[in-house]
Amino acid sequence: MMVQLDLQSRVPIYEQLYRNITRMVALGALLCDEQLPTVRALAQELGVNPNTVQKAYQLLEKDRIIYTVVGRGTFVSPNLSAVEQKKQLAGEGLKKALAGAQDAGLTRAEIDALIEQFYRNKEGEV
């Protein structure tokens, strides 16, 4: 599993892991009913405490992004309404932010430049 963690970030590792897995599900990199690594295996792969991975998995399960079958493992949920809701809320938040930027006097070109800069910085982190 390709997870990117920033150990220097102020964002807790469990939250970074939560965001990474949610993003991979939303982008289709993790498919419905696909099995995830065990807590211990993922913790070892990432070099983090198993409790950190467990906390991320608990949040993902609470949000119905993943589910656990006792004795079989943890899987991506076929009911991805939680991911779709997050995408919809993010889109609405982005629309409000864009309206606020326009109200503040930013031009389309300036907004486009900021978006381009954001994605360029994100790609540099990978």
PDB file of C-alpha atoms in Angstrom:
ATOM      1  CA  MET A   1       0.000   0.000   0.000  1.00  0.00           C
ATOM      2  CA  MET A   2       1.405   3.384  -1.035  1.00  0.00           C
ATOM      3  CA  VAL A   3       0.935   5.697   1.950  1.00  0.00           C
ATOM      4  CA  GLN A   4       2.774   8.997   2.324  1.00  0.00           C
ATOM      5  CA  LEU A   5       3.390  10.235   5.865  1.00  0.00           C
ATOM      6  CA  ASP A   6       5.069  13.479   6.846  1.00  0.00           C
ATOM      7  CA  LEU A   7       6.698  12.861  10.203  1.00  0.00           C
ATOM      8  CA  GLN A   8       7.540  16.572  10.474  1.00  0.00           C
ATOM      9  CA  SER A   9       3.911  17.643  10.041  1.00  0.00           C
ATOM     10  CA  ARG A  10       1.788  18.939  12.881  1.00  0.00           C
ATOM     11  CA  VAL A  11      -1.043  16.722  11.594  1.00  0.00           C
ATOM     12  CA  PRO A  12      -1.131  13.558  13.728  1.00  0.00           C
ATOM     13  CA  ILE A  13       0.067  10.426  11.949  1.00  0.00           C
ATOM     14  CA  TYR A  14      -3.242   8.615  12.471  1.00  0.00           C
ATOM     15  CA  GLU A  15      -5.036  11.510  10.742  1.00  0.00           C
ATOM     16  CA  GLN A  16      -2.552  11.506   7.866  1.00  0.00           C
ATOM     17  CA  LEU A  17      -3.135   7.766   7.490  1.00  0.00           C
ATOM     18  CA  TYR A  18      -6.919   8.311   7.594  1.00  0.00           C
ATOM     19  CA  ARG A  19      -6.670  10.967   4.884  1.00  0.00           C
ATOM     20  CA  ASN A  20      -4.366   8.832   2.722  1.00  0.00           C
ATOM     21  CA  ILE A  21      -6.650   5.810   2.797  1.00  0.00           C
ATOM     22  CA  THR A  22      -9.756   7.941   2.228  1.00  0.00           C
ATOM     23  CA  ARG A  23      -8.066   9.577  -0.768  1.00  0.00           C
ATOM     24  CA  MET A  24      -6.994   6.207  -2.219  1.00  0.00           C
ATOM     25  CA  VAL A  25     -10.561   4.906  -1.902  1.00  0.00           C
ATOM     26  CA  ALA A  26     -11.986   8.064  -3.489  1.00  0.00           C
ATOM     27  CA  LEU A  27      -9.540   7.833  -6.404  1.00  0.00           C
ATOM     28  CA  GLY A  28     -10.201   4.129  -6.934  1.00  0.00           C
ATOM     29  CA  ALA A  29      -6.693   3.040  -5.937  1.00  0.00           C
ATOM     30  CA  LEU A  30      -8.367   0.861  -3.307  1.00  0.00           C
ATOM     31  CA  LEU A  31     -11.388  -1.036  -4.574  1.00  0.00           C
ATOM     32  CA  CYS A  32     -14.581  -2.116  -2.819  1.00  0.00           C
ATOM     33  CA  ASP A  33     -14.057  -5.234  -0.696  1.00  0.00           C
ATOM     34  CA  GLU A  34     -10.277  -5.052  -1.201  1.00  0.00           C
ATOM     35  CA  GLN A  35      -8.425  -6.301   1.854  1.00  0.00           C
ATOM     36  CA  LEU A  36      -6.194  -3.847   3.698  1.00  0.00           C
ATOM     37  CA  PRO A  37      -2.967  -4.829   5.453  1.00  0.00           C
ATOM     38  CA  THR A  38      -3.278  -5.894   9.071  1.00  0.00           C
ATOM     39  CA  VAL A  39      -2.677  -3.238  11.696  1.00  0.00           C
ATOM     40  CA  ARG A  40       0.621  -4.835  12.649  1.00  0.00           C
ATOM     41  CA  ALA A  41       1.810  -5.250   9.033  1.00  0.00           C
ATOM     42  CA  LEU A  42       0.972  -1.659   8.071  1.00  0.00           C
ATOM     43  CA  ALA A  43       2.545  -0.294  11.251  1.00  0.00           C
ATOM     44  CA  GLN A  44       5.728  -2.215  10.509  1.00  0.00           C
ATOM     45  CA  GLU A  45       5.739  -1.089   6.859  1.00  0.00           C
ATOM     46  CA  LEU A  46       5.319   2.572   7.877  1.00  0.00           C
ATOM     47  CA  GLY A  47       7.553   2.399  10.940  1.00  0.00           C
ATOM     48  CA  VAL A  48       4.841   3.632  13.293  1.00  0.00           C
ATOM     49  CA  ASN A  49       3.208   2.332  16.453  1.00  0.00           C
ATOM     50  CA  PRO A  50       0.437  -0.230  15.835  1.00  0.00           C
ATOM     51  CA  ASN A  51      -1.860   1.846  18.085  1.00  0.00           C
ATOM     52  CA  THR A  52      -1.554   4.680  15.555  1.00  0.00           C
ATOM     53  CA  VAL A  53      -2.711   2.459  12.700  1.00  0.00           C
ATOM     54  CA  GLN A  54      -5.465   1.014  14.904  1.00  0.00           C
ATOM     55  CA  LYS A  55      -6.751   4.519  15.651  1.00  0.00           C
ATOM     56  CA  ALA A  56      -6.841   5.388  11.937  1.00  0.00           C
ATOM     57  CA  TYR A  57      -8.638   2.115  11.143  1.00  0.00           C
ATOM     58  CA  GLN A  58     -11.176   2.806  13.913  1.00  0.00           C
ATOM     59  CA  LEU A  59     -11.946   6.247  12.447  1.00  0.00           C
ATOM     60  CA  LEU A  60     -12.241   4.789   8.957  1.00  0.00           C
ATOM     61  CA  GLU A  61     -14.582   2.103  10.242  1.00  0.00           C
ATOM     62  CA  LYS A  62     -16.642   4.668  12.178  1.00  0.00           C
ATOM     63  CA  ASP A  63     -17.045   6.648   8.936  1.00  0.00           C
ATOM     64  CA  ARG A  64     -17.971   3.413   7.100  1.00  0.00           C
ATOM     65  CA  ILE A  65     -15.056   3.664   4.702  1.00  0.00           C
ATOM     66  CA  ILE A  66     -13.761   0.260   5.805  1.00  0.00           C
ATOM     67  CA  TYR A  67     -15.201  -2.727   7.652  1.00  0.00           C
ATOM     68  CA  THR A  68     -13.704  -5.586   9.641  1.00  0.00           C
ATOM     69  CA  VAL A  69     -14.617  -9.241   9.523  1.00  0.00           C
ATOM     70  CA  VAL A  70     -13.406 -10.991  12.673  1.00  0.00           C
ATOM     71  CA  GLY A  71     -10.836 -13.612  11.769  1.00  0.00           C
ATOM     72  CA  ARG A  72     -10.630 -12.515   8.120  1.00  0.00           C
ATOM     73  CA  GLY A  73      -9.327  -8.941   8.143  1.00  0.00           C
ATOM     74  CA  THR A  74     -10.184  -5.377   7.222  1.00  0.00           C
ATOM     75  CA  PHE A  75     -11.709  -4.444   3.868  1.00  0.00           C
ATOM     76  CA  VAL A  76     -12.760  -1.379   1.856  1.00  0.00           C
ATOM     77  CA  SER A  77     -16.480  -0.841   2.273  1.00  0.00           C
ATOM     78  CA  PRO A  78     -18.706  -1.389  -0.750  1.00  0.00           C
ATOM     79  CA  ASN A  79     -20.937   1.378   0.652  1.00  0.00           C
ATOM     80  CA  LEU A  80     -18.837   4.414  -0.210  1.00  0.00           C
ATOM     81  CA  SER A  81     -21.497   6.986   0.566  1.00  0.00           C
ATOM     82  CA  ALA A  82     -19.227   8.394   3.289  1.00  0.00           C
ATOM     83  CA  VAL A  83     -16.498   9.102   0.723  1.00  0.00           C
ATOM     84  CA  GLU A  84     -19.014  10.644  -1.667  1.00  0.00           C
ATOM     85  CA  GLN A  85     -20.367  12.845   1.138  1.00  0.00           C
ATOM     86  CA  LYS A  86     -16.840  14.019   1.955  1.00  0.00           C
ATOM     87  CA  LYS A  87     -16.228  14.845  -1.711  1.00  0.00           C
ATOM     88  CA  GLN A  88     -19.512  16.754  -1.905  1.00  0.00           C
ATOM     89  CA  LEU A  89     -18.737  18.726   1.279  1.00  0.00           C
ATOM     90  CA  ALA A  90     -15.240  19.491   0.007  1.00  0.00           C
ATOM     91  CA  GLY A  91     -16.703  20.746  -3.277  1.00  0.00           C
ATOM     92  CA  GLU A  92     -19.164  22.969  -1.445  1.00  0.00           C
ATOM     93  CA  GLY A  93     -16.376  24.305   0.762  1.00  0.00           C
ATOM     94  CA  LEU A  94     -14.260  25.023  -2.288  1.00  0.00           C
ATOM     95  CA  LYS A  95     -17.130  26.898  -3.954  1.00  0.00           C
ATOM     96  CA  LYS A  96     -17.545  29.078  -0.836  1.00  0.00           C
ATOM     97  CA  ALA A  97     -13.806  29.721  -0.721  1.00  0.00           C
ATOM     98  CA  LEU A  98     -13.787  30.689  -4.406  1.00  0.00           C
ATOM     99  CA  ALA A  99     -16.725  33.044  -3.862  1.00  0.00           C
ATOM    100  CA  GLY A 100     -14.881  34.582  -0.925  1.00  0.00           C
ATOM    101  CA  ALA A 101     -11.744  34.986  -3.028  1.00  0.00           C
ATOM    102  CA  GLN A 102     -13.751  36.712  -5.766  1.00  0.00           C
ATOM    103  CA  ASP A 103     -15.393  38.974  -3.199  1.00  0.00           C
ATOM    104  CA  ALA A 104     -11.917  39.868  -1.923  1.00  0.00           C
ATOM    105  CA  GLY A 105     -10.961  40.995  -5.429  1.00  0.00           C
ATOM    106  CA  LEU A 106      -8.908  38.068  -6.674  1.00  0.00           C
ATOM    107  CA  THR A 107      -9.127  37.618 -10.427  1.00  0.00           C
ATOM    108  CA  ARG A 108      -9.687  34.304 -12.194  1.00  0.00           C
ATOM    109  CA  ALA A 109      -6.024  34.306 -13.241  1.00  0.00           C
ATOM    110  CA  GLU A 110      -4.880  34.842  -9.634  1.00  0.00           C
ATOM    111  CA  ILE A 111      -7.145  32.060  -8.382  1.00  0.00           C
ATOM    112  CA  ASP A 112      -5.913  29.725 -11.135  1.00  0.00           C
ATOM    113  CA  ALA A 113      -2.309  30.554 -10.191  1.00  0.00           C
ATOM    114  CA  LEU A 114      -3.012  29.723  -6.541  1.00  0.00           C
ATOM    115  CA  ILE A 115      -4.599  26.404  -7.507  1.00  0.00           C
ATOM    116  CA  GLU A 116      -1.649  25.582  -9.772  1.00  0.00           C
ATOM    117  CA  GLN A 117       0.776  26.472  -6.966  1.00  0.00           C
ATOM    118  CA  PHE A 118      -1.158  24.257  -4.529  1.00  0.00           C
ATOM    119  CA  TYR A 119      -0.955  21.228  -6.821  1.00  0.00           C
ATOM    120  CA  ARG A 120       2.686  21.863  -7.678  1.00  0.00           C
ATOM    121  CA  ASN A 121       3.532  21.915  -3.953  1.00  0.00           C
ATOM    122  CA  LYS A 122       1.492  18.739  -3.371  1.00  0.00           C
ATOM    123  CA  GLU A 123       3.318  16.927  -6.169  1.00  0.00           C
ATOM    124  CA  GLY A 124       6.639  18.007  -4.679  1.00  0.00           C
ATOM    125  CA  GLU A 125       5.713  16.293  -1.407  1.00  0.00           C
ATOM    126  CA  VAL A 126       5.312  12.873  -3.012  1.00  0.00           C
TER     127      VAL A 126
END
